[in-house]
Coordinates of C-alpha atoms in Angstrom, one line a residue:
Chain L
M1 CA 15.1 -4.3 33.3
K2 CA 15.8 -1.5 35.7
F3 CA 17.9 1.4 34.5
A4 CA 20.9 1.0 36.9
G5 CA 22.8 3.8 35.1
G6 CA 26.6 4.0 34.7
L7 CA 29.0 2.2 32.4
G8 CA 27.4 -1.2 32.9
T9 CA 24.1 0.0 31.5
V10 CA 25.8 1.7 28.6
A11 CA 27.9 -1.3 27.8
A12 CA 24.8 -3.6 28.1
L13 CA 22.8 -1.3 25.8
A14 CA 25.7 -1.1 23.3
L15 CA 26.0 -4.8 23.3
H16 CA 22.2 -5.1 22.9
L17 CA 22.3 -2.7 20.0
A18 CA 25.2 -4.5 18.4
T19 CA 23.3 -7.8 18.9
V20 CA 20.1 -6.4 17.4
Q21 CA 22.1 -5.1 14.4
V22 CA 23.7 -8.5 13.8
A23 CA 20.4 -10.2 14.3
H24 CA 18.7 -7.9 11.8
A25 CA 21.5 -8.4 9.3
A26 CA 21.1 -12.2 9.6
S27 CA 17.3 -12.2 9.4
P28 CA 15.3 -12.4 6.2
A29 CA 13.8 -8.9 7.1
A30 CA 17.2 -7.3 6.5
A31 CA 17.1 -8.5 2.9
A32 CA 13.6 -7.1 2.5
T33 CA 12.9 -4.0 0.4
D34 CA 12.7 -0.7 2.2
F35 CA 9.4 1.0 1.4
S36 CA 9.7 3.7 4.1
G37 CA 8.7 7.2 3.1
T38 CA 6.0 9.1 1.3
W39 CA 4.6 8.1 -2.0
L40 CA 2.2 9.8 -4.4
P41 CA -0.3 7.7 -6.3
D42 CA 0.2 8.1 -10.1
A43 CA -3.3 8.8 -11.4
R44 CA -2.1 8.6 -15.0
R45 CA -0.9 5.0 -14.6
A46 CA -3.8 3.8 -12.5
E47 CA -5.2 0.7 -14.3
P48 CA -9.0 1.0 -14.9
W49 CA -11.2 -1.9 -14.2
P50 CA -12.1 -4.0 -17.2
S51 CA -15.2 -2.6 -19.0
S52 CA -17.2 -5.7 -18.2
L53 CA -16.7 -6.9 -14.7
P54 CA -18.0 -10.3 -13.7
L55 CA -20.4 -8.7 -11.1
T56 CA -23.1 -10.6 -9.4
A57 CA -26.8 -9.5 -9.9
T58 CA -26.9 -8.0 -6.4
T59 CA -23.8 -5.9 -7.1
R60 CA -25.2 -4.7 -10.4
R61 CA -28.6 -3.7 -8.9
F62 CA -26.8 -1.7 -6.2
M63 CA -24.6 0.1 -8.6
E64 CA -27.5 1.0 -10.9
R65 CA -29.3 2.7 -7.9
F66 CA -26.1 4.1 -6.4
D67 CA -26.3 7.7 -5.3
A68 CA -23.0 9.0 -3.9
A69 CA -24.8 11.8 -2.0
Q70 CA -26.7 9.2 0.0
S71 CA -24.6 6.0 0.0
D72 CA -20.9 7.0 -0.3
P73 CA -19.4 6.9 3.2
T74 CA -16.9 9.6 2.3
T75 CA -19.8 12.0 1.7
F76 CA -20.3 11.8 5.5
C77 CA -16.6 12.1 6.3
M78 CA -16.3 8.3 6.8
P79 CA -13.1 6.7 5.7
F80 CA -12.3 5.3 2.3
G81 CA -11.5 2.0 4.0
T82 CA -9.2 -0.7 2.7
P83 CA -8.7 -1.3 -0.2
R84 CA -10.2 2.0 -1.5
N85 CA -7.5 3.9 0.3
M86 CA -5.0 2.1 -2.0
L87 CA -7.0 2.5 -5.1
Q88 CA -7.6 6.3 -4.7
T89 CA -5.3 8.7 -6.5
G90 CA -5.7 11.9 -4.6
Y91 CA -3.7 11.6 -1.4
P92 CA -0.2 10.5 -0.5
L93 CA 0.7 7.2 1.0
E94 CA 3.2 7.2 3.9
I95 CA 4.9 3.9 4.9
V96 CA 6.6 3.3 8.2
Q97 CA 8.6 0.1 8.2
T98 CA 10.3 -1.8 11.0
P99 CA 11.4 -5.4 10.9
E100 CA 8.3 -6.5 12.8
R101 CA 5.6 -4.5 11.0
V102 CA 4.6 -2.1 8.2
V103 CA 2.3 0.8 8.9
M104 CA 0.6 2.5 6.0
V105 CA -0.9 6.0 6.5
I106 CA -3.3 7.6 4.1
Q107 CA -4.5 10.9 5.2
P108 CA -7.4 11.9 3.0
N109 CA -9.6 14.9 3.5
L110 CA -11.9 13.0 5.7
A111 CA -12.4 12.7 9.5
N112 CA -9.4 10.6 10.3
A113 CA -6.1 9.5 9.1
E114 CA -6.4 5.9 7.7
V115 CA -3.8 3.8 9.4
R116 CA -3.2 0.2 8.2
R117 CA -1.2 -1.9 10.6
I118 CA 0.4 -4.9 9.0
P119 CA 2.3 -7.3 11.3
L120 CA 5.0 -9.2 9.5
N121 CA 5.4 -13.0 9.9
A122 CA 2.8 -12.9 12.7
G123 CA 1.1 -16.2 11.8
P124 CA -2.2 -16.8 10.1
L125 CA -5.0 -14.3 10.0
P126 CA -7.8 -14.8 12.6
E127 CA -10.9 -16.7 11.5
S128 CA -13.4 -13.9 11.8
P129 CA -12.0 -10.6 13.0
E130 CA -14.2 -7.7 14.1
P131 CA -15.3 -5.9 10.9
S132 CA -13.5 -2.6 10.5
W133 CA -12.8 0.0 7.9
F134 CA -9.1 -0.9 7.4
G135 CA -9.5 -4.7 8.0
T136 CA -7.1 -7.1 9.7
S137 CA -3.8 -7.7 7.8
R138 CA -0.8 -10.0 7.8
G139 CA 2.3 -9.5 5.7
H140 CA 5.3 -11.6 4.7
W141 CA 8.2 -11.3 2.4
E142 CA 8.6 -13.3 -0.8
G143 CA 12.1 -12.3 -1.8
A144 CA 11.9 -8.5 -2.3
T145 CA 8.1 -8.5 -2.6
L146 CA 5.9 -7.7 0.4
V147 CA 2.7 -9.8 0.3
I148 CA -0.2 -8.5 2.4
E149 CA -3.4 -10.3 3.0
T150 CA -6.3 -8.4 4.4
I151 CA -9.8 -9.6 5.6
G152 CA -12.5 -8.3 8.0
M153 CA -13.6 -5.2 6.1
R154 CA -17.0 -3.6 6.8
D155 CA -19.6 -4.5 4.3
D156 CA -20.9 -0.9 3.9
A157 CA -17.7 0.4 2.4
I158 CA -17.3 0.7 -1.4
L159 CA -14.3 0.5 -3.7
G160 CA -14.7 3.6 -5.8
D161 CA -16.7 6.6 -6.8
D162 CA -18.9 4.5 -9.0
G163 CA -20.3 2.7 -6.0
L164 CA -18.7 -0.7 -6.7
P165 CA -19.5 -2.4 -3.3
H166 CA -17.9 -5.3 -1.5
S167 CA -19.3 -7.6 1.1
G168 CA -17.8 -8.7 4.4
Q169 CA -16.3 -11.7 2.7
L170 CA -13.8 -9.5 0.8
R171 CA -10.3 -10.8 0.8
V172 CA -7.5 -8.5 -0.5
V173 CA -4.1 -9.8 -1.6
E174 CA -1.5 -7.2 -2.4
R175 CA 2.0 -7.6 -3.7
L176 CA 4.3 -4.6 -3.3
H177 CA 7.6 -4.2 -5.0
L178 CA 9.9 -1.4 -6.1
E179 CA 10.9 -0.5 -9.6
R180 CA 13.3 2.0 -11.1
D181 CA 11.9 4.2 -13.7
P182 CA 14.3 6.3 -15.8
E183 CA 11.9 9.3 -15.8
R184 CA 10.2 8.9 -12.4
G185 CA 13.0 7.4 -10.3
K186 CA 11.9 5.1 -7.5
V187 CA 8.4 3.7 -8.1
L188 CA 6.3 1.6 -5.7
V189 CA 4.1 -0.9 -7.5
D190 CA 1.1 -2.5 -5.7
D191 CA -0.5 -5.4 -7.5
I192 CA -4.0 -5.8 -5.9
E193 CA -6.2 -8.9 -6.1
L194 CA -9.8 -8.7 -4.8
H195 CA -11.7 -11.9 -3.9
D196 CA -15.4 -11.6 -3.0
P197 CA -17.7 -14.3 -4.2
Q198 CA -20.8 -12.3 -3.0
A199 CA -19.9 -9.3 -5.1
W200 CA -18.3 -10.7 -8.3
Q201 CA -17.1 -14.0 -9.8
G202 CA -13.5 -14.8 -9.9
T203 CA -10.8 -12.3 -9.0
L204 CA -10.6 -8.6 -9.7
K205 CA -7.0 -7.5 -10.4
T206 CA -5.5 -4.1 -10.7
R207 CA -2.1 -2.4 -10.4
R208 CA -1.3 0.9 -8.8
Y209 CA 1.8 2.9 -9.1
F210 CA 3.2 5.3 -6.5
S211 CA 6.0 7.8 -7.2
W212 CA 8.6 8.6 -4.5
A213 CA 7.7 11.9 -3.0
P214 CA 9.9 12.5 0.1
D215 CA 8.7 16.1 0.4
A216 CA 5.0 15.4 0.3
R217 CA 3.3 16.2 3.5
P218 CA -0.3 15.3 4.4
R219 CA -2.5 18.3 5.2
D220 CA -5.0 18.6 8.0
P221 CA -8.4 17.2 7.0
T222 CA -11.2 19.8 6.7
C223 CA -14.1 17.4 6.0
V224 CA -15.4 17.4 9.6
D225 CA -14.7 21.1 10.0
A226 CA -17.0 21.7 7.1
L227 CA -19.7 19.4 8.5
W228 CA -19.4 21.0 11.9
T229 CA -19.7 24.5 10.5
E230 CA -22.7 23.4 8.5
K231 CA -24.3 21.8 11.6
L232 CA -23.5 24.8 13.8
W233 CA -24.9 27.3 11.3
S234 CA -28.0 25.3 10.5
E235 CA -28.7 25.1 14.2
R236 CA -28.0 28.7 14.8
L237 CA -30.3 29.6 11.8
R238 CA -33.1 27.4 13.2
E239 CA -32.6 29.1 16.6
H240 CA -32.8 32.6 15.0
A241 CA -35.9 31.5 13.0
R242 CA -37.6 30.3 16.2
Q243 CA -36.8 33.6 18.0
A244 CA -38.0 35.6 15.0
V245 CA -41.5 33.9 15.0
P246 CA -43.8 34.8 17.9
A247 CA -44.8 31.8 20.1
E248 CA -48.5 32.2 19.3
A249 CA -47.8 31.9 15.6
T250 CA -46.1 28.5 16.0
P251 CA -48.6 25.7 15.1
Chain V
M1 CA 54.6 5.2 16.5
R2 CA 53.4 8.2 18.4
W3 CA 51.1 9.0 15.5
S4 CA 49.8 5.5 15.4
L5 CA 48.9 5.6 19.0
L6 CA 47.2 8.9 18.6
V7 CA 45.2 7.6 15.6
L8 CA 44.2 4.5 17.6
F9 CA 43.2 6.6 20.6
T10 CA 41.2 8.9 18.4
L11 CA 39.4 6.0 16.7
A12 CA 38.7 4.3 20.1
T13 CA 37.3 7.6 21.5
A14 CA 35.2 8.1 18.4
A15 CA 33.9 4.6 18.6
Q16 CA 33.2 4.9 22.3
S17 CA 31.3 8.1 21.9
G18 CA 29.4 6.6 19.0
V19 CA 28.4 3.7 21.2
A20 CA 27.5 6.0 24.0
A21 CA 25.4 8.1 21.7
E22 CA 23.6 5.1 20.4
A23 CA 23.1 3.8 24.0
A24 CA 21.7 7.1 25.1
K25 CA 18.9 6.9 22.5
Q26 CA 16.0 5.4 24.3
D27 CA 13.4 3.3 22.6
F28 CA 9.9 4.8 23.0
S29 CA 8.2 2.2 20.8
G30 CA 5.0 0.7 22.1
V31 CA 1.5 1.3 23.1
W32 CA 1.0 3.8 25.9
F33 CA -1.9 4.8 28.1
P34 CA -2.2 8.1 29.9
D35 CA -1.7 7.7 33.7
A36 CA -4.3 9.8 35.3
K37 CA -2.9 9.5 38.8
A38 CA 0.7 10.3 38.0
S39 CA 0.2 13.0 35.3
G40 CA 0.1 16.7 35.8
R41 CA -2.7 19.0 34.8
W42 CA -3.0 22.4 33.2
P43 CA -2.8 25.0 36.0
T44 CA -6.2 26.0 37.3
E45 CA -5.3 29.7 37.0
R46 CA -3.4 30.1 33.7
P47 CA -1.0 33.0 33.4
F48 CA -2.9 34.8 30.6
T49 CA -1.5 38.1 29.3
P50 CA -3.7 41.1 29.8
A51 CA -4.3 41.3 26.1
M52 CA -5.5 37.6 26.0
L53 CA -7.7 38.1 29.1
A54 CA -9.4 41.1 27.3
A55 CA -9.8 39.0 24.1
R56 CA -11.4 36.2 26.0
A57 CA -13.7 38.5 27.8
Q58 CA -14.8 40.0 24.5
W59 CA -15.2 36.6 22.9
N60 CA -17.4 35.4 25.8
K61 CA -19.5 38.6 25.5
E62 CA -20.1 38.0 21.9
H63 CA -20.8 34.3 22.0
T64 CA -22.4 33.4 25.3
P65 CA -24.3 31.5 26.3
I66 CA -22.2 28.5 25.2
D67 CA -24.1 25.2 24.9
L68 CA -21.4 22.5 25.3
T69 CA -23.7 19.8 24.0
R70 CA -23.7 21.6 20.7
D71 CA -20.8 24.0 20.7
D72 CA -18.0 21.6 21.9
E73 CA -15.7 21.1 18.9
N74 CA -14.4 17.7 20.1
L75 CA -17.9 16.4 20.6
S76 CA -18.4 17.4 17.0
C77 CA -15.4 15.4 15.8
I78 CA -13.0 18.3 15.4
P79 CA -9.7 16.6 16.5
Y80 CA -7.2 17.7 19.0
T81 CA -4.3 20.1 18.5
L82 CA -0.9 20.1 20.1
P83 CA -0.2 20.3 23.0
Y84 CA -3.7 19.2 24.1
V85 CA -3.3 15.9 22.2
M86 CA -0.5 15.1 24.7
T87 CA -2.0 16.7 27.8
T88 CA -5.5 15.4 27.6
I89 CA -6.2 12.3 29.8
T90 CA -8.5 9.8 28.3
Q91 CA -8.9 6.0 28.3
Y92 CA -7.5 5.9 24.8
P93 CA -3.9 4.8 24.1
F94 CA -1.4 6.0 21.6
E95 CA 1.3 4.1 19.8
I96 CA 4.8 5.1 19.1
V97 CA 6.6 3.6 16.1
A98 CA 10.3 4.7 16.0
T99 CA 12.6 4.6 13.1
P100 CA 16.1 6.2 12.8
Q101 CA 14.6 9.1 10.7
R102 CA 11.4 9.8 12.4
I103 CA 9.1 9.0 15.3
H104 CA 5.4 8.4 14.5
L105 CA 2.9 8.8 17.2
F106 CA -0.5 7.3 16.4
T107 CA -3.4 8.3 18.7
E108 CA -6.5 6.2 19.0
V109 CA -8.8 9.1 19.8
F110 CA -9.6 10.8 16.5
G111 CA -7.0 8.6 14.7
Q112 CA -4.4 11.4 14.6
V113 CA -0.8 11.1 13.5
R114 CA 2.2 13.0 14.9
R115 CA 5.5 13.0 13.0
I116 CA 8.7 13.9 14.8
D117 CA 11.7 14.3 12.5
L118 CA 15.0 13.2 14.0
Q119 CA 17.3 14.2 11.2
S120 CA 15.8 17.0 9.1
R121 CA 16.0 20.5 10.4
E122 CA 14.3 22.0 7.3
H123 CA 11.1 23.9 8.0
G124 CA 10.2 24.7 4.5
D125 CA 7.1 26.6 3.6
Q126 CA 4.5 24.6 5.4
L127 CA 1.0 25.7 6.5
P128 CA 0.2 25.5 10.2
S129 CA -1.5 22.3 11.2
R130 CA -3.0 20.7 14.3
M131 CA 0.2 18.7 15.0
G132 CA 2.6 21.4 13.9
Q133 CA 6.1 20.7 12.7
S134 CA 8.2 18.8 15.1
H135 CA 12.0 18.3 15.2
A136 CA 13.9 16.4 17.9
R137 CA 17.4 16.2 19.3
W138 CA 18.9 13.9 21.9
E139 CA 20.1 15.4 25.2
G140 CA 21.6 12.5 27.0
T141 CA 18.8 9.9 27.4
E142 CA 16.1 12.5 26.8
L143 CA 14.6 13.2 23.5
V144 CA 13.8 16.9 23.2
V145 CA 11.1 17.7 20.7
E146 CA 10.4 21.2 19.6
T147 CA 7.2 22.0 17.7
T148 CA 6.2 25.2 15.9
R149 CA 3.7 26.0 13.2
I150 CA 0.8 24.8 15.3
L151 CA -2.7 25.8 14.1
P152 CA -3.7 28.7 16.5
L153 CA -6.9 28.4 18.4
H154 CA -9.2 31.4 19.0
A155 CA -9.4 33.5 22.2
G156 CA -12.6 31.8 23.4
H157 CA -11.1 28.3 23.1
R158 CA -10.4 26.3 26.3
Y159 CA -6.7 26.4 25.2
P160 CA -6.2 29.5 23.1
S161 CA -2.9 29.8 21.3
S162 CA -1.2 32.2 18.9
P163 CA 0.9 31.6 15.8
A164 CA 3.9 32.2 18.0
Q165 CA 3.3 29.1 20.1
R166 CA 6.3 26.9 20.6
V167 CA 5.9 23.6 22.5
V168 CA 9.0 21.9 23.9
E169 CA 8.6 18.3 25.1
R170 CA 11.2 16.2 26.9
F171 CA 10.6 12.4 26.4
S172 CA 12.2 9.8 28.6
V173 CA 11.5 6.2 29.6
G174 CA 12.1 4.3 32.8
D175 CA 10.6 1.7 35.1
D176 CA 8.2 2.4 37.9
A177 CA 7.5 0.0 40.8
R178 CA 3.8 0.6 40.7
S179 CA 3.0 0.7 37.0
G180 CA 6.0 -0.9 35.2
R181 CA 7.5 0.7 32.1
Q182 CA 6.7 4.4 32.0
L183 CA 7.0 7.1 29.4
K184 CA 7.4 10.6 30.8
V185 CA 6.9 13.7 28.8
E186 CA 7.5 17.2 30.2
V187 CA 5.5 19.6 28.1
T188 CA 6.4 23.3 28.1
V189 CA 4.2 25.7 26.3
H190 CA 5.8 29.0 25.2
D191 CA 3.3 31.4 23.8
P192 CA 4.2 35.1 24.8
P193 CA 1.0 36.6 23.2
V194 CA -1.1 34.2 25.3
Y195 CA 0.8 33.4 28.5
T196 CA 3.1 35.7 30.6
E197 CA 5.3 32.8 31.4
P198 CA 5.8 29.2 30.0
V199 CA 3.2 26.7 31.2
V200 CA 4.7 23.4 32.2
M201 CA 3.0 20.0 32.6
R202 CA 4.6 16.7 33.4
M203 CA 2.7 13.8 31.8
V204 CA 3.1 10.1 32.6
Y205 CA 2.0 7.2 30.4
T206 CA 2.2 3.6 31.2
A207 CA 3.1 0.8 28.8
A208 CA 0.1 -1.3 27.6
P209 CA 0.1 -5.0 28.4
P210 CA 1.3 -7.2 25.6
G211 CA -1.3 -7.8 22.9
I212 CA -3.0 -4.4 23.3
E213 CA -3.2 -2.5 20.0
V214 CA -4.4 1.0 19.2
G215 CA -7.9 0.5 17.9
E216 CA -9.8 2.0 15.0
Y217 CA -11.6 5.2 16.1
I218 CA -13.9 6.8 13.6
C219 CA -15.6 9.9 15.0
G220 CA -19.1 10.3 13.7
Q221 CA -19.3 6.5 13.1
D222 CA -22.6 6.4 15.1
L223 CA -24.2 8.9 12.8
W224 CA -23.2 6.9 9.7
D225 CA -24.4 3.7 11.3
Q226 CA -27.8 5.2 12.1
R227 CA -28.1 6.5 8.6
R228 CA -27.0 3.1 7.1
D229 CA -29.3 1.1 9.2
G230 CA -32.2 3.3 8.3
S231 CA -32.1 2.0 4.7
S232 CA -31.4 -1.5 3.6
S233 CA -30.7 -0.2 0.1
R234 CA -27.4 1.1 1.4
I235 CA -26.1 -2.3 2.1
P236 CA -26.8 -4.8 -0.7
W237 CA -25.8 -7.9 1.4
R238 CA -28.5 -7.6 4.0

């Protein structure tokens, strides 16, 4: 549509806006819950995993040898990935919601903001999406509950600081709803189910609570700044060391 | 009767102005690619203040030679800072998601997030950041975004800036015969300690074809992949 200007365009746009508003009011999305805003994970209410998880032998072996300094992606400023970004309790969760999609932003102190894009009512998930840190998601409403299914996560991400791994077969199902807490006010509840037959038997379930925090603002990450400084300094030091040693003394 | 007419007239005018105000608000939502041909550039000769010229000369004296294969911060995964995040021309798109309260701009490169508040004018006690603190107002069909509290960049940087930097952007959308739907952003950099006069650039972005989404961009991914592939113990499934 060309912008012709004048009253006709204004009237057309006004009519369009009115139509959109009516359409939204009549659509199921209008009855959906509004999760928009910033939320802080409630570490005190984070449900721990059961003491004995039904892990496969491969998973147990990996966890026994797990060394975070070598094998935790976040040590190298890589992302948490999904669903670790929903299980973590240190950084705020920001939700942007439109009738067509939900975008979740988790901005940890790593290289990049973690952006989960969740199209709503967009049909089935693709068969085998390209593996990624945040996976491929679809969402739909079941009454006031937002149900999100995510697949296609990279198989070198982990679920927590203990090194619990997951394979590329991981399927995550989340159910988000709002609760009213007399002490905490508005609370976002995320019931998370993890299915991964390569990593454990059955379904791992946990619940995460997020408190409404409209004033919480993400901070700039410094993870890469630190790595860069370290890299720069180590190279500078090597260079100084080379210059300090006479050429004939170098083996 | 006269009062009734006056009330009716007032209500009608208010309703009309409300409709006009709503209609004036353009929708910037969507995925946008920088248009290299139509976009402006930073001026070749930037109007640096004498103090900044001296500071840059001193910085260069202390730090040269610069090896850009090693000393370039973006190559080393340090992300962009405003206004460079808007004025750099890459093959990467960004996505705008607009709600009545806030506009979010998600860049593919470095996976950065800009937040532009449409309602709140509160600045609060916030630390400077790469994206700064942005507030917007409508002027007709243009969205005027003003950003302050941008992390200053040192005198030797390609785009040095001071804590006083203020960036004003004027966003508008329209159609173009050549490239279809266009987003235009006029970027004006006010930074008196750095520039003797405002620096203005007119950027143009074209709408991505349907189905194009902003991808996952993880800087340093190649380093992690090399590390991971070097040891099978890091992936239990292979």
